Coordinates of C-alpha atoms in Angstrom, one line a residue:
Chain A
X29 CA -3.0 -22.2 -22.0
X30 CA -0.2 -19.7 -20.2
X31 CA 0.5 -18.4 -23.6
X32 CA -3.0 -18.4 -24.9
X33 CA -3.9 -16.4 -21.3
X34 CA -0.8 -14.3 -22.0
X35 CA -1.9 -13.0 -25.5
X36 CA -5.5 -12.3 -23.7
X37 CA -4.3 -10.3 -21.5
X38 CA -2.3 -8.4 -23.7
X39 CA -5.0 -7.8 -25.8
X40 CA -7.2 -6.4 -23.0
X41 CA -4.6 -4.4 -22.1
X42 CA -3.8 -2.7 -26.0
X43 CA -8.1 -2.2 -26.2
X44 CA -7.9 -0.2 -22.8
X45 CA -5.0 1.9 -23.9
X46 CA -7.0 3.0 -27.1
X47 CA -10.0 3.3 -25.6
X48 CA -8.1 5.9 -23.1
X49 CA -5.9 7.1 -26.1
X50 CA -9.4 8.0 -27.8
X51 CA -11.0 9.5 -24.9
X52 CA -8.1 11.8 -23.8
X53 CA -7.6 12.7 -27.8
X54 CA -11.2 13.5 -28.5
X55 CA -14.3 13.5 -26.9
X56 CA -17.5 13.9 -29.0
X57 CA -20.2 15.9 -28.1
X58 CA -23.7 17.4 -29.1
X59 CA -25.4 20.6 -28.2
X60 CA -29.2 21.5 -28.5
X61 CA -30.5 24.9 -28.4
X62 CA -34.2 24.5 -26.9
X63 CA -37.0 26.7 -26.4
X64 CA -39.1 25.8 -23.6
X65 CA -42.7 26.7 -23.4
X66 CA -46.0 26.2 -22.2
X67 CA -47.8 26.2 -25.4
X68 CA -48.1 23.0 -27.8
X69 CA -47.1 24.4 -30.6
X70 CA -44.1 26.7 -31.4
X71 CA -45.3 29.9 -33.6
X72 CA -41.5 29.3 -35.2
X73 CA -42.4 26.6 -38.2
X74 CA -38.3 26.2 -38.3
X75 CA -39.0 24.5 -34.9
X76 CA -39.2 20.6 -34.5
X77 CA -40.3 19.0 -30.6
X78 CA -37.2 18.2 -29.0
X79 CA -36.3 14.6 -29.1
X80 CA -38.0 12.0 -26.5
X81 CA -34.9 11.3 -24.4
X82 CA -33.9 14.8 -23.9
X83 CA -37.8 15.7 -23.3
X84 CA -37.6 13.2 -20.5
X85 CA -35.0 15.0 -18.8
X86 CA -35.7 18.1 -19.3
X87 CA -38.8 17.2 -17.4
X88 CA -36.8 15.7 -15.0
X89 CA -35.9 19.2 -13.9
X90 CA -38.2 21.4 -11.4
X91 CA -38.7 24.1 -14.5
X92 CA -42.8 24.5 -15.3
X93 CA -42.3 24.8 -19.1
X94 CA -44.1 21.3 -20.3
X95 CA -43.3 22.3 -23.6
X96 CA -39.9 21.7 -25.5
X97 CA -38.8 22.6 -28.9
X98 CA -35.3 22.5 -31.1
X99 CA -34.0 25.5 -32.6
X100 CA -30.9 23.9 -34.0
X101 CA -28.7 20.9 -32.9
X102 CA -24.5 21.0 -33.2
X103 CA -22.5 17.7 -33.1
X104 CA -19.2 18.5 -32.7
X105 CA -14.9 17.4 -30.8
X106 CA -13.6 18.7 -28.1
X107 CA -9.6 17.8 -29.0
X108 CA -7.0 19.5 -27.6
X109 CA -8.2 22.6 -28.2
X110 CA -11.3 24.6 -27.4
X111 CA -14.2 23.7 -29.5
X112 CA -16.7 26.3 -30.2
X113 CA -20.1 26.0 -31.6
X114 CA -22.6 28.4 -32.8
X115 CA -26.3 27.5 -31.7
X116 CA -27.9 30.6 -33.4
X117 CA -26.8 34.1 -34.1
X118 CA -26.4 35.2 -30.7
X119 CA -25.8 32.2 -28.8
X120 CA -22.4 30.1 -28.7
X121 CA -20.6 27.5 -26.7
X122 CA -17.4 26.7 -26.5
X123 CA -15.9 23.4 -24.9
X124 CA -12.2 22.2 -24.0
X125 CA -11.1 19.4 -22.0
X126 CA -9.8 20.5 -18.3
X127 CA -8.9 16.7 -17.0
X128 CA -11.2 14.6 -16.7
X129 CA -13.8 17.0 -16.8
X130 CA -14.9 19.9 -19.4
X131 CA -14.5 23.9 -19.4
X132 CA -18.1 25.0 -20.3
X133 CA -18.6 28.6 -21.0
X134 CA -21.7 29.7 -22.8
X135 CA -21.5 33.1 -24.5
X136 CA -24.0 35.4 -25.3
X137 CA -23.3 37.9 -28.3
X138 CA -19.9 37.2 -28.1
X139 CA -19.5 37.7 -25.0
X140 CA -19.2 34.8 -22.1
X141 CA -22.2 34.9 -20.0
X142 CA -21.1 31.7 -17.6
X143 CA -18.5 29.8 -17.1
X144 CA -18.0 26.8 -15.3
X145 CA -16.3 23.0 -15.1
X146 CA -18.5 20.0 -15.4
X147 CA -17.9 16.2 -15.7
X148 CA -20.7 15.1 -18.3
X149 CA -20.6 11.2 -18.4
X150 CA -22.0 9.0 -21.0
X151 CA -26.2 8.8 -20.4
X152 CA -26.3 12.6 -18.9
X153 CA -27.3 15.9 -19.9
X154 CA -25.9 19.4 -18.8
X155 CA -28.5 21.9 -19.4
X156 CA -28.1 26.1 -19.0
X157 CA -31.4 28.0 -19.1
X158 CA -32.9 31.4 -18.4
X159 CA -35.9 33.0 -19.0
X160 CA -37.0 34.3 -22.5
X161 CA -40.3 36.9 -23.1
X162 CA -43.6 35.4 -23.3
X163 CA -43.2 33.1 -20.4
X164 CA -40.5 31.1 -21.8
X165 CA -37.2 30.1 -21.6
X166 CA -34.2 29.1 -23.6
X167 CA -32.5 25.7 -22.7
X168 CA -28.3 25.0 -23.9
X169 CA -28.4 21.4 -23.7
X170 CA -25.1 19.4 -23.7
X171 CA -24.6 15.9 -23.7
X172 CA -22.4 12.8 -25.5
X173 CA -23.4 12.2 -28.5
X174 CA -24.2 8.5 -29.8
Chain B
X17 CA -16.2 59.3 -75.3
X18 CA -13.9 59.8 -72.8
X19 CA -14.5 58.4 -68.6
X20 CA -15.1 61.8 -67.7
X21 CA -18.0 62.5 -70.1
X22 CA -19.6 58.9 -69.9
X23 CA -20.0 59.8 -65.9
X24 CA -21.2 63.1 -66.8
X25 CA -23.8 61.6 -68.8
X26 CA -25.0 60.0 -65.6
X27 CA -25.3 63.1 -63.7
X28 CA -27.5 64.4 -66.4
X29 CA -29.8 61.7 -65.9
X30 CA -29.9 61.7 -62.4
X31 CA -30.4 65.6 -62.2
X32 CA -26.6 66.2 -60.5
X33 CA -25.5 68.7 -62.8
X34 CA -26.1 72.3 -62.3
X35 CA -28.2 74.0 -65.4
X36 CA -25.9 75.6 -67.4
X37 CA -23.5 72.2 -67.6
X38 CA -26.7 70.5 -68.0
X39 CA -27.7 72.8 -71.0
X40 CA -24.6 71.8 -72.4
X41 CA -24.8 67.9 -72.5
X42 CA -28.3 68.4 -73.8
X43 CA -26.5 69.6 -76.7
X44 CA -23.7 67.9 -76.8
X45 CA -26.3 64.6 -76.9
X46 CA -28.1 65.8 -79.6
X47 CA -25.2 65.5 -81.9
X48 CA -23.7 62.5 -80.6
X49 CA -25.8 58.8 -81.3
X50 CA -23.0 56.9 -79.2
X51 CA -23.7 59.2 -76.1
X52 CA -27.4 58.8 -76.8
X53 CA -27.1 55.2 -76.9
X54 CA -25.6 55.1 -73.5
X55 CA -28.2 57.3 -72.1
X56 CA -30.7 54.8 -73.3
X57 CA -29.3 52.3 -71.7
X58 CA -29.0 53.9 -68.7
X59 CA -32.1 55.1 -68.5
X60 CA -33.8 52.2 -69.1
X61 CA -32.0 50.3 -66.5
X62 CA -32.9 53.1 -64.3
X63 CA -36.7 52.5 -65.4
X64 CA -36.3 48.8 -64.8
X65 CA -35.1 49.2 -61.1
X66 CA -37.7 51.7 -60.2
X67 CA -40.3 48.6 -60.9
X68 CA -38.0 46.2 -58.8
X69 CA -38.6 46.8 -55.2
X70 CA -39.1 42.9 -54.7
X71 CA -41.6 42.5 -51.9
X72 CA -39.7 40.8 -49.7
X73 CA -41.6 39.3 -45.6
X74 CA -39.6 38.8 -42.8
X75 CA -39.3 35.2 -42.6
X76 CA -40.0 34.7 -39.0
X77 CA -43.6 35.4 -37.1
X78 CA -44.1 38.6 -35.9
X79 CA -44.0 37.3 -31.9
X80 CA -40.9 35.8 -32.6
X81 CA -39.0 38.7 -34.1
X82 CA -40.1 40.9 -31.3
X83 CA -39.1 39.1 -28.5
X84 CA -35.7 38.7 -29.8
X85 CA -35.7 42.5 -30.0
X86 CA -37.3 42.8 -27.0
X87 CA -34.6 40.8 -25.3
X88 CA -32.0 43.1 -26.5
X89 CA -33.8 46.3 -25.2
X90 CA -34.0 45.0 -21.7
X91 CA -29.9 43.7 -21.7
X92 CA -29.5 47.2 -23.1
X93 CA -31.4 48.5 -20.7
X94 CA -29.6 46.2 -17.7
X95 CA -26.7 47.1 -15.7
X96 CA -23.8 45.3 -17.0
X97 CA -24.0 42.0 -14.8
X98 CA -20.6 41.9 -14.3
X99 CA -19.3 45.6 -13.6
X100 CA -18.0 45.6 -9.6
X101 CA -20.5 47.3 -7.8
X102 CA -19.5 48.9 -4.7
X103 CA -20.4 49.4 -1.0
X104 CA -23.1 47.5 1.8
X105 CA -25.5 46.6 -1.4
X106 CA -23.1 45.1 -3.6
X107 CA -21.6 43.2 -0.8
X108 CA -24.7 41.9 0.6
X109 CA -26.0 41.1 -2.9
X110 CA -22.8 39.0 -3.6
X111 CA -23.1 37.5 -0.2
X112 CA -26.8 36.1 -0.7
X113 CA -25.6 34.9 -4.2
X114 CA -22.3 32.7 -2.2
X115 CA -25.5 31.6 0.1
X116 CA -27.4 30.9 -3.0
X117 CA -25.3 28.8 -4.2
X118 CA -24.4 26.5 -0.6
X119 CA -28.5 26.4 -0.3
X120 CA -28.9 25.1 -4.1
X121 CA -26.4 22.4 -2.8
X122 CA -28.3 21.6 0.6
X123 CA -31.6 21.4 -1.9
X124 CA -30.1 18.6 -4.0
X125 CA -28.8 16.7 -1.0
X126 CA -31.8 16.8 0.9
X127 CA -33.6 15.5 -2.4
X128 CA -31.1 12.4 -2.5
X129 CA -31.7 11.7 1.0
X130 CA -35.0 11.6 0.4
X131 CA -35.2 9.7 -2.8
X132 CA -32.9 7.3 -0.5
X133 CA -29.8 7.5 -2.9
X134 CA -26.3 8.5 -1.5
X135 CA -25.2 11.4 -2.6
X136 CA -22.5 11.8 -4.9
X137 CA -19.5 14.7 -3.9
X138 CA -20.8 17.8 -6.7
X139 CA -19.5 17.5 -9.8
X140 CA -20.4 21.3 -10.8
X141 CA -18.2 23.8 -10.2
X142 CA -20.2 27.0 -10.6
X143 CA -18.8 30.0 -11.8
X144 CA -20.0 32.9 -9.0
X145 CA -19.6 35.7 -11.1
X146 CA -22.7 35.4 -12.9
X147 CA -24.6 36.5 -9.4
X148 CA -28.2 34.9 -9.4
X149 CA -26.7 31.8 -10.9
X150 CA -28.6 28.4 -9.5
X151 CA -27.6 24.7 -9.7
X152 CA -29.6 21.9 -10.1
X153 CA -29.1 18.3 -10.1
X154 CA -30.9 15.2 -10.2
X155 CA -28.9 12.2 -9.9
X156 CA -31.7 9.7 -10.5
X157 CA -32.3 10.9 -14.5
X158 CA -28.7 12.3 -15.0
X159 CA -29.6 15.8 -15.5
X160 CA -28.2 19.1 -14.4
X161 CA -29.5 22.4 -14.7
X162 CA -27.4 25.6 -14.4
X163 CA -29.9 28.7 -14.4
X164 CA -28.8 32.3 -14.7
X165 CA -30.0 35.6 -14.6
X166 CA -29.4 36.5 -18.1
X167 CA -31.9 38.4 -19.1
X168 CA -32.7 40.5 -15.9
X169 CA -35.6 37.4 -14.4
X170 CA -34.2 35.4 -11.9
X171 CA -35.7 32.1 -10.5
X172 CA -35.6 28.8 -11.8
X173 CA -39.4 28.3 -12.1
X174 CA -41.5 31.1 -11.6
X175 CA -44.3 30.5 -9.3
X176 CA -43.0 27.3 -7.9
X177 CA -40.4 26.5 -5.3
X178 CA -37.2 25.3 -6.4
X179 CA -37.6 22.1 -3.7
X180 CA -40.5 21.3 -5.6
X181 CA -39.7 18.0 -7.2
X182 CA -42.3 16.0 -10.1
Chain C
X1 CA -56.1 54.5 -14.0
X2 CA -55.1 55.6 -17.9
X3 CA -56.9 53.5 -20.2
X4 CA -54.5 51.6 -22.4
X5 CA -54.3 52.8 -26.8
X6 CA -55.4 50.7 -28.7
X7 CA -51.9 50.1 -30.4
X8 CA -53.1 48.4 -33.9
X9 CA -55.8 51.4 -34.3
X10 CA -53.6 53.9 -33.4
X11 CA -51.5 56.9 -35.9
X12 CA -48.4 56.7 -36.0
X13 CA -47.2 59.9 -34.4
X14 CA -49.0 58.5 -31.3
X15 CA -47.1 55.6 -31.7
X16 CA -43.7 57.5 -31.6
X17 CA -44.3 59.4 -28.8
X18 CA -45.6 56.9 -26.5
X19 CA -42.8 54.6 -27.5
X20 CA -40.8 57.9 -26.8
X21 CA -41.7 57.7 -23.5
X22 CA -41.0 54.3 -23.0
X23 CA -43.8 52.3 -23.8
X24 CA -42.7 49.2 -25.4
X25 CA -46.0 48.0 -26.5
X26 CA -45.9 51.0 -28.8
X27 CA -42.6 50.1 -29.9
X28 CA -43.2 46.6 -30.7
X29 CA -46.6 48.0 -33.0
X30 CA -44.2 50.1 -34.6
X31 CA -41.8 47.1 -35.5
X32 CA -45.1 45.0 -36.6
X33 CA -45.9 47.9 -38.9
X34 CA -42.7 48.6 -40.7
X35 CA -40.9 44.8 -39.9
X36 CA -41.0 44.1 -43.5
X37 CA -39.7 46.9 -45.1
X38 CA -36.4 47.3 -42.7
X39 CA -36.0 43.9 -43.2
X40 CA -36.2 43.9 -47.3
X41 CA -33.5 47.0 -46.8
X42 CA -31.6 44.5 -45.0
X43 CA -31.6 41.5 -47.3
X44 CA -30.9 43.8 -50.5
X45 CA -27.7 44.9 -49.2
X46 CA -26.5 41.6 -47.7
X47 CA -28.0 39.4 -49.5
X48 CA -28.4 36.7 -47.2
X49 CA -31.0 35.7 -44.6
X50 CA -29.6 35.8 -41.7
X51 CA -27.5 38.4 -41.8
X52 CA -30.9 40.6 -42.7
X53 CA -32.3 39.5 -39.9
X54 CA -29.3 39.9 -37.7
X55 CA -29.3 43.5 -39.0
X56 CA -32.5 44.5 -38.8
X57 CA -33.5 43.5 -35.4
X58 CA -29.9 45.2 -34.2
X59 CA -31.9 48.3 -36.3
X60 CA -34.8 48.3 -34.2
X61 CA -32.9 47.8 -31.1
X62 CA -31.1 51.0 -31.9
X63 CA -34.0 52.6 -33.2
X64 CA -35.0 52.5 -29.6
X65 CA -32.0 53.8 -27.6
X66 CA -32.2 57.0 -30.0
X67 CA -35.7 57.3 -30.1
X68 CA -35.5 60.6 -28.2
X69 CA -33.3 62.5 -31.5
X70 CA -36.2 61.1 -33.6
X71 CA -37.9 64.9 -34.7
X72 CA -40.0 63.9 -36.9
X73 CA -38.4 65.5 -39.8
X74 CA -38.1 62.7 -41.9
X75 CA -41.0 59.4 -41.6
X76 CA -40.1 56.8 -38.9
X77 CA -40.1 54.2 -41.6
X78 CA -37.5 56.3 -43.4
X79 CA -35.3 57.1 -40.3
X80 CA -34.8 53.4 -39.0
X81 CA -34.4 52.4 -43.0
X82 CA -31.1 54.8 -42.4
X83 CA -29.9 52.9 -39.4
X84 CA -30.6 49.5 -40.6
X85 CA -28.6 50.5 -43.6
X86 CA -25.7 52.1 -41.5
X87 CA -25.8 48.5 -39.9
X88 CA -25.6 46.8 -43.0
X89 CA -22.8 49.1 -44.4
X90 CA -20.7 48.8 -41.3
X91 CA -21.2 45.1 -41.7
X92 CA -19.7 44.8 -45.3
X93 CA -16.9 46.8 -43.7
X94 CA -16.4 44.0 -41.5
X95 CA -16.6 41.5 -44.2
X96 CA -14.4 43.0 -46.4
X97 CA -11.5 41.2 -47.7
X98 CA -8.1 41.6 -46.9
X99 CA -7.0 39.4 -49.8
X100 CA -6.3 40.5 -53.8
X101 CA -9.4 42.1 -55.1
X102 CA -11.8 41.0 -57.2
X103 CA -10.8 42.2 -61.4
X104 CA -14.5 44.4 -60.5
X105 CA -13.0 46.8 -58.1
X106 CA -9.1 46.4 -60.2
X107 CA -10.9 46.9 -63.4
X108 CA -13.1 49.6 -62.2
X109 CA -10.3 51.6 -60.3
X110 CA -8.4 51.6 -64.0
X111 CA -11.4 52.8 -65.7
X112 CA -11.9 49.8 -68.2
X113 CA -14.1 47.1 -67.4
X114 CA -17.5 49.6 -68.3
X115 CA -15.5 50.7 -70.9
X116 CA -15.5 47.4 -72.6
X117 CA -19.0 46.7 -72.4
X118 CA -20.8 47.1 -75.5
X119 CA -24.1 49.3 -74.9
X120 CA -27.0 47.7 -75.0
X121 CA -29.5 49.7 -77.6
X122 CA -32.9 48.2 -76.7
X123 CA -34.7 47.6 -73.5
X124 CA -34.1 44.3 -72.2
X125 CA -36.8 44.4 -70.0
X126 CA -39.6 45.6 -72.5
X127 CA -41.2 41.9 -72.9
X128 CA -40.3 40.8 -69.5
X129 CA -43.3 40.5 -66.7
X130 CA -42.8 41.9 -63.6
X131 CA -42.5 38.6 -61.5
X132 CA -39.9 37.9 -64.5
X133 CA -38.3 40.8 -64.1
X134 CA -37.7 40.9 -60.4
X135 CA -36.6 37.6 -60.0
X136 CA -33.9 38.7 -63.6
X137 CA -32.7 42.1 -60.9
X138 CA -32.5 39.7 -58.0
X139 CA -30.2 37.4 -59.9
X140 CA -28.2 40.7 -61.0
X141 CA -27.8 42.0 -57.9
X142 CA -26.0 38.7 -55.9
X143 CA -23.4 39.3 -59.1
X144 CA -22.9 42.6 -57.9
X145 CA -20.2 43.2 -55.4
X146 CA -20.7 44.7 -51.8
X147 CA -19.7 48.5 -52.7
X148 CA -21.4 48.7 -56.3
X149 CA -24.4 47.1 -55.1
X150 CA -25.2 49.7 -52.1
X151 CA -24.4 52.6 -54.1
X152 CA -27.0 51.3 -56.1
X153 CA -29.6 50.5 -53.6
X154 CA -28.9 53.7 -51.9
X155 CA -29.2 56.0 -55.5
X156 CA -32.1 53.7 -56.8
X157 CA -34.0 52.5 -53.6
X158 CA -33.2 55.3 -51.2
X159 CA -33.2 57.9 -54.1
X160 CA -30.3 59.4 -51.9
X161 CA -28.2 62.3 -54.5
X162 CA -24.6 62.0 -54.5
X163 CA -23.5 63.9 -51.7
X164 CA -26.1 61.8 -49.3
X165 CA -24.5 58.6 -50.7
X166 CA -20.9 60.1 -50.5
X167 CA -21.5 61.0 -46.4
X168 CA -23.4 57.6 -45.7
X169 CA -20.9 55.0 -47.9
X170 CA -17.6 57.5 -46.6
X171 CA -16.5 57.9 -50.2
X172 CA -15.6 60.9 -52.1
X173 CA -18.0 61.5 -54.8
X174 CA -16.0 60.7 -57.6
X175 CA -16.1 57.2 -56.0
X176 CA -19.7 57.3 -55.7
X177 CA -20.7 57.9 -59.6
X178 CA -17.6 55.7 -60.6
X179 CA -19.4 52.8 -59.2
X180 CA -22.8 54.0 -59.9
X181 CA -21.9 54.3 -63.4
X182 CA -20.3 50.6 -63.0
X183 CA -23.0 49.1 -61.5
X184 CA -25.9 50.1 -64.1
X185 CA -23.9 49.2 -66.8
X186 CA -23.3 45.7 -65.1
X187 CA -26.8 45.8 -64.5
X188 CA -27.9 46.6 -68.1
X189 CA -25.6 43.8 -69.1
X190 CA -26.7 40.8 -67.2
X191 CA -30.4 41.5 -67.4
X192 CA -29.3 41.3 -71.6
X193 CA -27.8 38.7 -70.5
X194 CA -24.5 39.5 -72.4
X195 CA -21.8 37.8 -70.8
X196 CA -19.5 40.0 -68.7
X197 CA -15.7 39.7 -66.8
X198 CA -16.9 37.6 -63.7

């Protein structure tokens, strides 16, 4: 029994190292560029409605757009290095571990329009907006991916 | 034929030679089938581009073309967010945007009070130098929202306060 | 209070000068009118999507900052055609590789690869319909590289002489009709579809 409770408990103990060896080695992530609207349809026919859980949090949010549509969706690791991701011609992010948290900086032509640390558990969403012509806005959506 | 007079025979076709050298190949093609061949051909390749222009449509709606050029106008047209700015306006504006920031904060813990949840410490750090930048976050769905000022509007919902909660 | 132009109705010069003054609205009419084209000029140069569209819309945005040195001496379609191409050129700067060459630019530098070609005596396009025909110069043109295939476009497209091509590609001119030269016979070539040194 000893031995049999021994063995258990080394086992737990090997699954919780990898589990932390994984999580401090990579973390795997997903981005979503969104445009955010009033209208029910998109004029862009590239465009598909964003997908029902982020929908719900996005309206979660105190924006007025009731409308939300995917422009282009990135999965991608953050490793020990800086990840960066291209969401369209003009927008990028770029991602690296800082602890237990994550360096966020979302650039704009290039060029880094905000930067900031975030901790972005398993379940939640990060999302950096602005406004867009036409009464709309443009949504960076970050989150774990599945 | 030599390099030199197969590129001359170009610039005879496309009208780059001046008259008198022009006279010249004239003759000069009369009497020679190989250099008349190669005119030919360039000529008719010449003949078959001049049909080509394929129509070719922007593939993206005309709304949505614009107001990505639209966008860039008004950035172009924007002070450059983060160039220092100096004396009582610049200060003042970055001091409303540090009080911005502490009231964005005193929004989200009033609405955990009142949703009867403890508040958690902030996770966000938010990067001040981006002034007009506003954090959101609601603990109950898991979402945060960082808003900035890029383009030139401010405000996270136009029209509706930002303590307005669905 | 000034009644608003009716944009979609109005002439063009009115256009211009109103967007001159700062009137988006006219601007973005303008754009509608001539979005196409710009964007055409664009795509045959690059050759991809969304670099074309990249291009172009960075056209029009500089079309507007320099709207005031527009004179009118050439057509506004025809003025913002230069920039967008200016844009593309500068782009294929960029994209230019540092790495070996390709045996097009070797060959043509050593004067031998149009040399080889045999020339073709009849019209390859006489039986061809037009549809046919385009989609046979498309095809030609993505075999084409960067530099012979906007020599090309600018001689054949933008019926610029020499010397135009010479200032806008930053060649001398002997480099200009060298690649000309190299590029129609390519052209003549693969719409023959003889095969060439790829």
């Amino acid at each position: 029994m000893t031995m049999n409770f021994k063995k258990l408990f080394a086992a737990i103990l090997l699954a919780a190292f990898a589990a932390s060896a994984a999580t401090a080695a990579e973390l795997k992530l997903e981005a979503q560029l969104i445009w955010a609207t009033g209208d029910a349809q998109s004029p862009n026919p590239k465009h598909k409605p964003a997908e029902a859980d982020v929908q719900k949090k996005l309206a979660s949010l105190p924006i007025k757009w009731t409308h939300f549509f995917e422009e282009s969706r990135k999965d991608f690791t953050v490793a020990a290095d800086a990840a960066h991701v291209d969401l369209s011609d003009r927008c990028a992010v770029e991602v690296k571990a800082a602890g237990e948290k994550l360096e966020i900086s979302l650039l704009g032509k290039g060029k880094v329009i905000w930067r900031g640390t975030q901790a972005l558990p398993p379940g939640e969403i990060l999302v950096l907006g602005g406004n867009a012509p036409g009464d709309s806005a443009w949504l960076v959506a970050l989150k774990r991916a599945n | 034929m030599t390099e030199e007079q197969q590129i001359k025979l170009q610039a005879f076709l496309d009208g780059e030679l001046a008259e008198r050298e022009a006279r010249a190949v004239a003759s000069w093609l009369a009497q020679d089938a190989e250099a008349a061949a190669l005119l030919g051909e360039l000529k008719h390749t010449r003949a078959a581009l001049a049909n080509f222009e394929r129509p070719i449509q922007l593939p993206e709606t005309r709304e949505f073309y614009w107001s990505k050029i639209e966008r860039e106008i008004q950035i172009e047209s924007a002070p450059a967010p983060k160039s220092r700015q100096h004396g009582m306006y610049a200060f003042w504006r970055r001091a409303f945007a540090v009080a911005g920031g502490f009231a964005s904060l005193a929004v989200a813990l009033l609405i955990a009070l009142s949703t009867g949840r403890q508040p958690r410490p902030a996770d966000a750090e938010v990067a001040l130098a981006d002034t007009g930048t506003m954090t959101f976050r609601n603990y109950e769905s898991g979402a945060t929202l960082v808003w900035l000022s890029y383009p030139a509007e401010n405000g996270v919902a136009a029209g509706q306060p930002a303590t307005t909660i669905q | 209070m000034a009644k608003s132009p009716n944009y979609p109705t109005a002439d063009e010069s009115t256009l211009v000068r109103l967007a001159q003054q700062g009137d988006t609205a006219a601007f973005e009419e303008l754009v509608f009118r001539h979005r196409d084209k710009i964007y055409a000029r664009a795509f045959t140069m690059m050759r991809a999507e969304d670099a074309a569209l990249d291009l172009s819309q960075e056209a029009w945005v500089k079309a507007w900052q320099r709207l005031k040195q527009f004179n009118g001496e050439s057509g506004f379609a025809t003025w913002v055609t230069r920039i967008v191409i200016n844009a593309s050129l500068d782009q294929l700067r960029k994209n230019k590789r540092q790495q070996a060459e390709s045996i097009e630019m070797l060959d043509e530098e050593s004067g031998g690869v149009e040399r080889q070609m045999p020339v073709v005596t009849t019209n390859p396009t006489e039986r061809l319909e037009r549809r046919e025909l385009r989609a046979k110069i498309d095809r030609a043109l993505d075999k084409l590289s960067a530099e012979h295939r906007t020599v090309l476009v600018l001689r054949e497209f933008e019926e610029m002489d020499y010397d135009e091509i010479a200032k806008t590609t930053g060649c001398s001119i002997g480099t200009v009709m060298s690649r000309l030269f190299y590029a129609r016979r390519k052209m003549a070539a693969l719409l023959a579809d003889l095969k060439t040194a790829e």
